[in-house]
Coordinates of C-alpha atoms in Angstrom, one line a residue:
M1 CA 55.2 -18.0 -53.5
R2 CA 54.7 -21.4 -55.1
I3 CA 55.4 -22.1 -58.8
G4 CA 51.7 -22.0 -59.7
E5 CA 51.3 -18.7 -58.1
L6 CA 54.3 -17.3 -59.9
A7 CA 53.2 -18.7 -63.2
E8 CA 49.8 -17.1 -62.8
A9 CA 51.3 -13.7 -61.6
T10 CA 53.6 -13.6 -64.6
G11 CA 51.4 -15.1 -67.4
T12 CA 53.7 -18.0 -67.9
T13 CA 53.7 -21.7 -67.1
P14 CA 55.3 -23.8 -64.4
R15 CA 57.2 -25.7 -67.1
A16 CA 58.7 -22.4 -68.4
L17 CA 59.6 -21.4 -64.8
R18 CA 61.4 -24.7 -64.2
H19 CA 63.3 -24.2 -67.5
Y20 CA 64.3 -20.6 -66.5
E21 CA 65.6 -22.1 -63.2
R22 CA 67.6 -24.8 -64.9
Q23 CA 69.1 -22.1 -67.1
G24 CA 70.2 -20.1 -64.1
L25 CA 67.8 -17.2 -64.7
I26 CA 65.8 -17.5 -61.6
T27 CA 66.2 -19.3 -58.3
S28 CA 64.0 -20.9 -55.6
T29 CA 64.3 -22.5 -52.3
R30 CA 62.6 -25.7 -51.4
T31 CA 60.0 -26.1 -48.7
A32 CA 60.0 -29.1 -46.3
N33 CA 57.7 -31.0 -48.6
G34 CA 60.0 -30.3 -51.7
Y35 CA 57.9 -27.6 -53.3
R36 CA 59.7 -24.7 -55.0
D37 CA 59.3 -21.4 -53.1
Y38 CA 60.0 -18.2 -55.0
D39 CA 60.7 -14.7 -53.6
A40 CA 58.0 -12.2 -54.5
G41 CA 60.7 -10.2 -56.5
T42 CA 61.1 -13.2 -58.8
A43 CA 57.9 -12.0 -60.6
V44 CA 59.7 -8.9 -61.8
R45 CA 62.6 -10.9 -63.0
V46 CA 60.3 -13.4 -64.9
R47 CA 58.3 -10.5 -66.5
N48 CA 61.6 -9.0 -67.7
I49 CA 62.8 -12.4 -69.0
R50 CA 59.5 -12.7 -70.9
R51 CA 59.8 -9.1 -72.3
L52 CA 63.3 -9.9 -73.6
L53 CA 62.2 -13.2 -75.1
A54 CA 59.2 -11.5 -76.8
A55 CA 61.6 -9.0 -78.3
G56 CA 63.4 -11.8 -80.1
L57 CA 66.2 -12.7 -77.8
T58 CA 67.0 -16.2 -76.7
L59 CA 67.5 -17.5 -73.2
D60 CA 71.2 -17.5 -73.8
D61 CA 71.0 -13.9 -74.8
V62 CA 69.0 -13.1 -71.7
L63 CA 71.8 -14.3 -69.5
V64 CA 73.7 -11.2 -70.4
F65 CA 71.0 -9.1 -68.8
L66 CA 71.1 -10.9 -65.4
P67 CA 72.5 -7.9 -63.6
C68 CA 69.4 -5.8 -64.5
L69 CA 66.6 -8.3 -64.5
D70 CA 65.4 -7.4 -61.1
G71 CA 64.6 -3.8 -62.0
D72 CA 63.1 -2.0 -65.0
V73 CA 65.2 -3.3 -67.9
T74 CA 64.0 -0.5 -70.1
A75 CA 64.6 2.4 -67.7
G76 CA 68.4 2.8 -67.9
P77 CA 70.8 3.1 -70.8
A78 CA 71.7 -0.2 -72.4
S79 CA 75.2 -1.5 -71.8
A80 CA 77.6 -2.0 -74.7
T81 CA 77.3 -5.8 -74.1
A82 CA 73.5 -5.7 -74.2
L83 CA 73.5 -3.7 -77.4
K84 CA 76.0 -6.1 -79.0
V85 CA 73.8 -9.1 -78.0
A86 CA 70.7 -7.4 -79.5
R87 CA 72.5 -6.4 -82.7
D88 CA 73.9 -9.9 -83.1
R89 CA 70.4 -11.4 -82.6
L90 CA 69.0 -9.0 -85.1
A91 CA 71.6 -10.0 -87.6
V92 CA 70.6 -13.7 -87.1
L93 CA 67.0 -12.8 -87.6
D94 CA 67.7 -10.8 -90.7
A95 CA 69.7 -13.7 -92.2
R96 CA 66.8 -16.1 -91.5
I97 CA 64.3 -13.8 -93.1
A98 CA 66.5 -13.4 -96.1
A99 CA 66.9 -17.2 -96.4
Q100 CA 63.1 -17.7 -96.0
T101 CA 62.4 -15.0 -98.6
E102 CA 64.7 -16.6 -101.1
L103 CA 63.0 -20.0 -100.6
R104 CA 59.6 -18.4 -101.0
N105 CA 60.7 -16.8 -104.2
R106 CA 62.0 -20.1 -105.6
L107 CA 58.8 -21.9 -104.7
A108 CA 56.7 -19.1 -106.2
A109 CA 58.7 -19.4 -109.4
V110 CA 58.2 -23.1 -109.6
L111 CA 54.4 -22.6 -109.1
R112 CA 54.4 -19.9 -111.8
E113 CA 56.3 -22.3 -114.2
A114 CA 53.6 -24.9 -113.5
G115 CA 50.9 -22.4 -114.4
A116 CA 49.6 -22.2 -110.9
E117 CA 48.5 -19.0 -109.2
V118 CA 50.8 -17.5 -106.6
S119 CA 49.4 -15.4 -103.8

């Protein structure tokens, strides 16, 4: 299938698909006129990539899941490596949330000192 067809089938964009390909997550062959041609199974892989990204992982994180991206990534038990990647990403997110909460609290304090309402 062509890139537009794959994008439509997976709810993504051709630009994202080209990016996934540059990152080594998906592959294509080239037709005689230079168009990308994807195997039908690539749609499963792209849906899994999008599922992992939606869960908060990065493309670098998703690379760890390459061996299982062509099947149901949620069906089998998670590997120790996959669990470590997920835990590490969760720790990063928790740290970012804590930092943002601290900044919000500081800004709210400044607004209160200025006599402004804080929502």
